[in-house]
Amino acid sequence: MSTNTEGPPVTRDHEPTQVADDGMEVIARTQGQMVLRRFLRHRAAMLGLGTLLFIVVLAYTSIGYGPFGGWWDKSFLRTGTVLDGGRPTLFTEGFALGEHPFGQDNVGKDYFALVMRGTQQSLVVAFIIGIVTTLLGTLIGAAAGFFRGRTEAVLMRITDAMISVPTLIFAAIVAAVFGRTGIVFLGIALGVVTWTGLARLVRGEFMALREKEFVEAARAIGTSNWRIITKHILPNTVGVIIVTATLAIAAGILLETALSFLGLGIQPPDVSLGSLITEYQTAMVSRPWLFWWPGIFIVAIALSVNFIGDGLRDAFDPRQNRVRD
Amino acid sequence: MSMSDPAHPEDATTTPPLDAVDGRTSDELLRVEDLTVSFPTDDGLVQAVRGVSYSVREREVLGIVGESGSGKSVSSMALMGLLPKSARVTGSVYFRGRDVLQLREKHQRALRGSRIAMIFQDPMTALNPVYSIGDQLAEAVLSHHTMPRKKALDRAAEMLDMVGIPQARERLRNYPHEFSGGMRQRVMIAMAVINNPDIIIADEPTTALDVTVQAQILETLIEVKDAVNAAIIMITHDLGVIAGIADRTLVMYAGKPVEVAETGPMFANPRMPYTAGLMGSIPSLEDSTNERLRPIKGTPPSLISLPIGCAFEPRCPLSTAECLETEPPLTETDKPDHVAACHHWQKLAAVDDPTAYFRTESEVGR
Amino acid sequence: MTQTSPAPVSAHDEHVGEHLLEVRDLVMHFPIRGSGFLRRVVGQVQAVSGVSLDLDAGETLGVVGESGCGKSTTGRAILQLHTPTAGSVRWEGKELTELPKQEMQAVRRDLQIVFQDPYASLNPKMPVNDIIAEPLKVHGRYKDGGPARVKELLQLVGLNPEHGNRYPHEFSGGQRQRIGIARALALQPKALILDEPVSALDVSVQAGIINLLEDLQDEFGLAYVFIAHDLSVVRHISDRVAVMYLGKVVETGERDEIYRRPSHPYTQALLSAAPSANPEIEAKRERIILEGDVPSPADPPSGCRFRTRCWKAEEICATEEPELVDRGQGHPVACHFAEELLEVINPDDVTP
């Protein structure tokens, strides 16, 4: 290397490989991978996910669903002789399920089968509520946040009006009308009254994102509104939507329970966790297990879904490990 | 409007011999020794500061310049004990001979805000929006002195007046949002000097401000500093700000000081290729020669996986095998008070224009 | 640098259709709405109040000013990202403010923008290849040779095409700004609006981007509107300069005219306040320190907008707005008391 004034070495202007390779050694993970990594590290979320999976698998494999049979031979509809006052046989003889692990009701129905059926129905309703809420909330929030002006004013006044009526009253009216038409319609109907929270969040996200320079860049290129919404803004709101949808599912389970408790949800002879509690609330003192089993399942499902939601939120929004400078 | 003297304070006092590495001179105010800061993260340990040593003399302005990620802010936040709990700090910070980092929390707090004050880039984060300026300034006095509140408020008004806020007494009742950006930064300066500190750490105090306001604030800062006889550590990425007010300058790169010298000589004769590269990167305000700029290629190294040798080696036009193997320490160059961390500082000394090493192919072709 | 000598500057050029881009009396007001139920308009933020600019093919027009002077809004209004309140924007003789959508699409191919913030200007959920391909797709040019074109563009701006499938967060600030430039170049434009393209970057990186912009200009004959607050950078890159204050152009002219013989008090103050990275010059400089802050654009002063901070202000300044005309300084200045001041930047640089 020369040291005279005449010929110091020369840096090349464009060194593509060189330039781009620097600063690249650290992270070469996609955002999705980072979110997943943080989610998998979230203890509560993992516990919730495990519990939920266990409950789902248990509910659907035990008594089967639709045409598929399960490993549990008793039906939730068949009555029978009440053995031992209907007391649960679970773990009474070591680690065995026994004849009626969760006991029997007063007409001898197997309570394990009933709780499993109730869990299935509650989960179905909750997921339908989650899906409907997500679709409606996203659509309405996106439209309001992106177009602003009159569209926004109309949509948000509707949202405000719906929020001002307690969800339970709204849901009770809807359920009274649609409750008898089956759980799918019940789920859809309930979804229609619970989208407001998500719509507000999505609107907020859209309002913030539409002012971002990358959206302006898209507009400068001449990108259509539809393409800006679907390709540029929506992918950036996925985190918020997923988290809120998860929490909406948890709320949906409780909403269905509350309605069934009021006698407005799932109609007999079918059962949900909520309707089981209602039906056997009078047995609270004499045969408490009829109250406890569905209760435990409701709490377990709602908690685990909430934990998953928290985990997702922390994974999508890692405000903690920022380093200054 | 006022035509004023240049912002540069002419130090009439004789400048004592400078040695930045081991500055045990009589008027040494603050000495930082081998300060390191690291943060554990998901991806590994971020070594934000990797052994910073320097000293600040009474009443001097020390400029610390560096690009983002150089550790210039983190090192000063470490002095102030403002880092998050996850940060691991080692080393010593001697303030008038006492190691600040070894002091108990209570004594550290007593030192901060009274003897050592700080001015931040964004005054809005440092001022509490729900209290009036007067309350906050008075609070700053009262947390270090016992005096009637009335007197504290008098002091607050006096300070606001000193930093050039008109109708100081009336404005005590205003809230931070009622001030403009420049005025808020003046309030911050007032708060910093209200307890007559010995040293003011100013972390990018004018970066968020416009050029004309920046000039006002820098001038105010220098006036106020002279009024209270404080030293300033001026942390900035702006070489223009440094050139205007710093007596001495410390250049940081990848968590370490790479060159320390008096500002004038350093700008004229950099002895570390990184400093030379910075000089070559800035277009001149004074002439329109249309010369090509001479950028430093590449980007700073990751603070998680640093090279074994010199951290600047991958970007350096002077690099040799030696640079890959050993990290150069800060050593004296051709002048005793000019230290640089480079194996090849002689090569820079041998040429008239050290930035020429960063010439690009296209410039030569022209 | 190419030795183009741009046409003589005059803010109110009578000839129409001579320049690539002509902005005339551009006004951009944003309504301030009350917080009540009806959200009535209670005022106007006068971001841009009658700005006229010209841009010729292949030249660089620097637009300088402090925050709130309306320089960025002007850039966006030129591209019709904001619909101007009044005034005209002509591109190759076509009036953009009234152009049908279809024809505007065609103009967008010729006139593109690069944004300030390399972090906000790239969609974080899109790989870089897709970001650069987006203009090609929107304009139906991706099908034949799209991927090859994307590779070419990445190479052009000094990035490794193999990294095209990575996401923006994996790149440094300077690299992201290069991606933004590649996107703007995808449709082979004739002019770029550069909105503070280097102010978010570290100096060493900044220089690389400036060099790249100069190279691209030489190679493709691009015209630039270079919006910035850094006076050194503007001096380096511009052929002509317009100085803005509170929504108006206060002085405009050839680069050296503005920097060597600033004639508007604001330009003089701005230049004298700009820090120079030369300690010797800094030590000798006499700064003009302006008092106070920029007034709110929602309630600008009457007459000359600079009068509240001006040391030359007299009665006439409050009543009569000074026009942007040549008052004998060789270039247009909007000041009743325009007067050259030679030694603003470099005390030794006083040339007769």
Short mmCIF file of N, CA and C in Angstrom, two decimals, chain A residues 13-17 19-24 27-31 34 148 157 212-225 227 231-233 235-239 316, chain C residues 37 76 79 81-82 105 108 111-113 115-117 120-126 134-135 137-139 155-160 163 166-167 169-171 175 178 183 187 212 215:
data_model
loop_
_atom_site.label_atom_id
_atom_site.label_comp_id
_atom_site.label_asym_id
_atom_site.label_seq_id
_atom_site.Cartn_x
_atom_site.Cartn_y
_atom_site.Cartn_z
N ASP A 13 -16.79 2.52 -6.23
CA ASP A 13 -18.08 3.13 -5.95
C ASP A 13 -19.13 2.10 -5.60
N HIS A 14 -19.28 1.17 -6.49
CA HIS A 14 -20.35 0.20 -6.28
C HIS A 14 -19.76 -1.18 -6.03
N GLU A 15 -19.89 -1.59 -4.83
CA GLU A 15 -19.44 -2.92 -4.51
C GLU A 15 -20.62 -3.66 -3.94
N PRO A 16 -21.48 -4.12 -4.80
CA PRO A 16 -22.75 -4.65 -4.33
C PRO A 16 -22.60 -5.67 -3.21
N THR A 17 -21.78 -6.68 -3.45
CA THR A 17 -21.68 -7.74 -2.46
C THR A 17 -21.16 -7.19 -1.15
N VAL A 19 -21.02 -4.06 0.02
CA VAL A 19 -21.90 -3.12 0.70
C VAL A 19 -23.03 -3.84 1.41
N ALA A 20 -23.67 -4.73 0.68
CA ALA A 20 -24.86 -5.32 1.25
C ALA A 20 -24.54 -6.38 2.29
N ASP A 21 -23.35 -6.93 2.23
CA ASP A 21 -23.03 -7.98 3.20
C ASP A 21 -22.81 -7.41 4.60
N ASP A 22 -22.34 -6.18 4.66
CA ASP A 22 -22.08 -5.60 5.97
C ASP A 22 -23.40 -5.36 6.69
N GLY A 23 -23.37 -5.55 7.97
CA GLY A 23 -24.56 -5.29 8.77
C GLY A 23 -25.61 -6.36 8.57
N MET A 24 -25.24 -7.44 7.92
CA MET A 24 -26.22 -8.47 7.61
C MET A 24 -25.98 -9.71 8.46
N ILE A 27 -29.00 -10.56 12.11
CA ILE A 27 -30.31 -11.16 12.02
C ILE A 27 -30.64 -11.41 10.56
N ALA A 28 -30.93 -12.61 10.25
CA ALA A 28 -31.46 -12.89 8.92
C ALA A 28 -32.71 -13.71 9.12
N ARG A 29 -33.55 -13.25 10.04
CA ARG A 29 -34.81 -13.95 10.27
C ARG A 29 -35.95 -13.09 9.76
N THR A 30 -36.97 -13.70 9.24
CA THR A 30 -38.12 -12.91 8.82
C THR A 30 -38.88 -12.50 10.07
N GLN A 31 -39.74 -11.51 9.90
CA GLN A 31 -40.51 -11.06 11.06
C GLN A 31 -41.38 -12.18 11.60
N MET A 34 -39.50 -14.30 13.85
CA MET A 34 -39.23 -13.67 15.14
C MET A 34 -40.46 -13.72 16.04
N ARG A 148 -61.90 7.47 5.61
CA ARG A 148 -62.19 8.66 6.41
C ARG A 148 -63.49 9.32 5.96
N ARG A 157 -70.34 5.94 13.78
CA ARG A 157 -71.54 6.23 14.57
C ARG A 157 -72.31 4.93 14.83
N LYS A 212 -48.34 6.66 6.77
CA LYS A 212 -46.94 6.24 6.67
C LYS A 212 -46.39 6.49 5.28
N GLU A 213 -45.10 6.69 5.23
CA GLU A 213 -44.50 7.04 3.94
C GLU A 213 -44.58 5.91 2.94
N PHE A 214 -44.59 4.65 3.40
CA PHE A 214 -44.64 3.59 2.40
C PHE A 214 -46.00 3.54 1.71
N VAL A 215 -47.03 4.01 2.39
CA VAL A 215 -48.34 4.11 1.75
C VAL A 215 -48.35 5.29 0.78
N GLU A 216 -47.72 6.38 1.19
CA GLU A 216 -47.59 7.52 0.28
C GLU A 216 -46.81 7.12 -0.96
N ALA A 217 -45.76 6.32 -0.73
CA ALA A 217 -44.96 5.85 -1.87
C ALA A 217 -45.84 5.04 -2.82
N ALA A 218 -46.68 4.20 -2.27
CA ALA A 218 -47.57 3.40 -3.11
C ALA A 218 -48.53 4.31 -3.88
N ARG A 219 -49.00 5.36 -3.21
CA ARG A 219 -49.91 6.27 -3.91
C ARG A 219 -49.16 7.05 -5.00
N ALA A 220 -47.91 7.39 -4.73
CA ALA A 220 -47.12 8.12 -5.72
C ALA A 220 -46.91 7.27 -6.97
N ILE A 221 -46.87 5.95 -6.78
CA ILE A 221 -46.71 5.05 -7.92
C ILE A 221 -48.01 4.98 -8.71
N GLY A 222 -49.12 5.25 -8.06
CA GLY A 222 -50.41 5.16 -8.72
C GLY A 222 -51.15 3.89 -8.36
N THR A 223 -50.84 3.31 -7.22
CA THR A 223 -51.48 2.09 -6.77
C THR A 223 -52.96 2.34 -6.45
N SER A 224 -53.82 1.39 -6.82
CA SER A 224 -55.25 1.56 -6.54
C SER A 224 -55.51 1.40 -5.05
N ASN A 225 -56.64 1.98 -4.60
CA ASN A 225 -56.98 1.89 -3.18
C ASN A 225 -57.07 0.45 -2.71
N ARG A 227 -55.59 -2.19 -3.80
CA ARG A 227 -54.27 -2.80 -3.67
C ARG A 227 -53.53 -2.23 -2.45
N LYS A 231 -52.62 -5.08 -0.01
CA LYS A 231 -51.21 -5.48 -0.09
C LYS A 231 -50.31 -4.68 0.83
N HIS A 232 -50.69 -3.45 1.12
CA HIS A 232 -49.76 -2.62 1.89
C HIS A 232 -50.19 -2.42 3.34
N ILE A 233 -51.48 -2.16 3.57
CA ILE A 233 -51.86 -1.85 4.95
C ILE A 233 -52.26 -3.10 5.73
N PRO A 235 -51.55 -6.33 5.65
CA PRO A 235 -50.52 -7.21 6.22
C PRO A 235 -49.86 -6.63 7.46
N ASN A 236 -49.88 -5.31 7.59
CA ASN A 236 -49.26 -4.68 8.76
C ASN A 236 -50.19 -4.63 9.97
N THR A 237 -51.45 -5.03 9.78
CA THR A 237 -52.37 -5.03 10.92
C THR A 237 -52.65 -6.45 11.40
N VAL A 238 -52.04 -7.44 10.74
CA VAL A 238 -52.32 -8.83 11.07
C VAL A 238 -52.13 -9.11 12.55
N GLY A 239 -51.07 -8.54 13.11
CA GLY A 239 -50.80 -8.78 14.53
C GLY A 239 -51.97 -8.39 15.40
N PHE A 316 -46.07 -10.13 18.99
CA PHE A 316 -46.18 -9.18 17.88
C PHE A 316 -45.67 -7.81 18.26
N PHE C 37 -69.06 18.12 17.90
CA PHE C 37 -69.76 17.04 17.22
C PHE C 37 -69.68 17.20 15.70
N ARG C 76 -45.05 17.07 -2.09
CA ARG C 76 -46.18 16.15 -2.18
C ARG C 76 -47.30 16.72 -3.03
N LEU C 79 -46.75 16.15 -6.70
CA LEU C 79 -47.12 14.79 -7.11
C LEU C 79 -48.61 14.51 -6.94
N LEU C 81 -50.13 14.15 -4.27
CA LEU C 81 -50.41 13.31 -3.10
C LEU C 81 -51.32 14.08 -2.15
N HIS C 82 -51.18 15.40 -2.16
CA HIS C 82 -52.17 16.28 -1.56
C HIS C 82 -52.81 17.01 -2.73
N GLN C 105 -51.70 8.58 -14.25
CA GLN C 105 -50.89 7.36 -14.14
C GLN C 105 -49.64 7.47 -15.01
N ARG C 108 -47.12 9.70 -13.51
CA ARG C 108 -46.46 9.08 -12.36
C ARG C 108 -45.24 8.25 -12.76
N LEU C 111 -42.48 10.96 -12.98
CA LEU C 111 -42.22 11.82 -11.84
C LEU C 111 -42.39 10.98 -10.57
N GLN C 112 -41.30 10.74 -9.90
CA GLN C 112 -41.36 9.87 -8.72
C GLN C 112 -40.79 10.57 -7.50
N ILE C 113 -40.91 9.91 -6.35
CA ILE C 113 -40.50 10.55 -5.10
C ILE C 113 -39.67 9.60 -4.24
N PHE C 115 -38.48 9.30 -0.19
CA PHE C 115 -38.86 9.89 1.09
C PHE C 115 -37.71 10.00 2.06
N GLN C 116 -37.98 10.75 3.12
CA GLN C 116 -36.94 11.02 4.10
C GLN C 116 -36.59 9.80 4.96
N ASP C 117 -37.63 9.18 5.49
CA ASP C 117 -37.40 8.18 6.53
C ASP C 117 -37.27 6.79 5.92
N ALA C 120 -39.72 4.25 7.53
CA ALA C 120 -41.16 4.32 7.33
C ALA C 120 -41.54 4.18 5.86
N SER C 121 -40.58 4.37 4.96
CA SER C 121 -40.97 4.44 3.56
C SER C 121 -40.98 3.08 2.86
N LEU C 122 -40.57 2.04 3.57
CA LEU C 122 -40.64 0.70 2.98
C LEU C 122 -41.61 -0.14 3.79
N ASN C 123 -42.47 -0.86 3.08
CA ASN C 123 -43.45 -1.72 3.75
C ASN C 123 -42.73 -2.85 4.49
N PRO C 124 -42.84 -2.88 5.83
CA PRO C 124 -42.07 -3.88 6.58
C PRO C 124 -42.46 -5.32 6.28
N LYS C 125 -43.64 -5.51 5.73
CA LYS C 125 -44.10 -6.88 5.50
C LYS C 125 -43.82 -7.36 4.08
N MET C 126 -43.09 -6.58 3.31
CA MET C 126 -42.82 -6.97 1.93
C MET C 126 -41.33 -7.22 1.73
N GLU C 134 -43.19 -3.49 -7.17
CA GLU C 134 -44.53 -2.92 -7.04
C GLU C 134 -44.88 -1.91 -8.15
N PRO C 135 -44.02 -0.93 -8.43
CA PRO C 135 -44.37 0.00 -9.52
C PRO C 135 -44.54 -0.71 -10.86
N LYS C 137 -45.53 -3.75 -11.35
CA LYS C 137 -46.79 -4.49 -11.33
C LYS C 137 -47.97 -3.55 -11.52
N VAL C 138 -47.93 -2.44 -10.79
CA VAL C 138 -49.06 -1.51 -10.86
C VAL C 138 -49.21 -0.96 -12.28
N HIS C 139 -48.10 -0.81 -12.97
CA HIS C 139 -48.17 -0.26 -14.32
C HIS C 139 -48.11 -1.34 -15.40
N GLN C 155 -28.80 -3.74 -8.45
CA GLN C 155 -27.40 -3.57 -8.78
C GLN C 155 -27.07 -2.08 -9.02
N LEU C 156 -27.99 -1.43 -9.69
CA LEU C 156 -27.81 -0.03 -10.04
C LEU C 156 -27.60 0.84 -8.80
N VAL C 157 -28.32 0.53 -7.73
CA VAL C 157 -28.19 1.35 -6.53
C VAL C 157 -27.15 0.79 -5.56
N GLY C 158 -26.39 -0.22 -6.02
CA GLY C 158 -25.30 -0.70 -5.20
C GLY C 158 -25.67 -1.73 -4.17
N LEU C 159 -26.73 -2.50 -4.44
CA LEU C 159 -27.09 -3.57 -3.50
C LEU C 159 -26.92 -4.92 -4.19
N ASN C 160 -26.75 -5.93 -3.39
CA ASN C 160 -26.58 -7.28 -3.92
C ASN C 160 -27.95 -7.85 -4.30
N HIS C 163 -29.84 -10.44 -2.26
CA HIS C 163 -30.52 -10.13 -1.00
C HIS C 163 -31.94 -9.63 -1.19
N ARG C 166 -34.92 -10.58 1.04
CA ARG C 166 -34.94 -10.21 2.47
C ARG C 166 -35.92 -9.09 2.73
N TYR C 167 -36.20 -8.90 4.01
CA TYR C 167 -37.16 -7.87 4.39
C TYR C 167 -36.43 -6.59 4.78
N HIS C 169 -36.25 -4.75 7.34
CA HIS C 169 -35.60 -4.59 8.64
C HIS C 169 -34.22 -5.23 8.68
N GLU C 170 -33.89 -6.02 7.68
CA GLU C 170 -32.58 -6.64 7.67
C GLU C 170 -31.52 -5.75 7.04
N PHE C 171 -31.93 -4.56 6.59
CA PHE C 171 -30.98 -3.66 5.95
C PHE C 171 -30.70 -2.45 6.85
N GLN C 175 -28.81 1.44 3.25
CA GLN C 175 -29.24 0.43 2.29
C GLN C 175 -30.72 0.57 1.99
N ARG C 178 -31.31 3.24 -0.39
CA ARG C 178 -31.01 2.78 -1.75
C ARG C 178 -32.19 2.00 -2.32
N ARG C 183 -36.80 1.78 -6.09
CA ARG C 183 -38.24 1.76 -6.35
C ARG C 183 -38.65 2.97 -7.20
N LEU C 187 -39.64 2.77 -12.93
CA LEU C 187 -40.40 3.10 -14.14
C LEU C 187 -39.65 4.09 -15.04
N LEU C 212 -24.37 8.52 -5.14
CA LEU C 212 -25.24 7.68 -5.97
C LEU C 212 -26.23 8.54 -6.76
N ASP C 215 -24.48 10.16 -9.60
CA ASP C 215 -24.21 9.20 -10.68
C ASP C 215 -25.46 8.93 -11.49
#
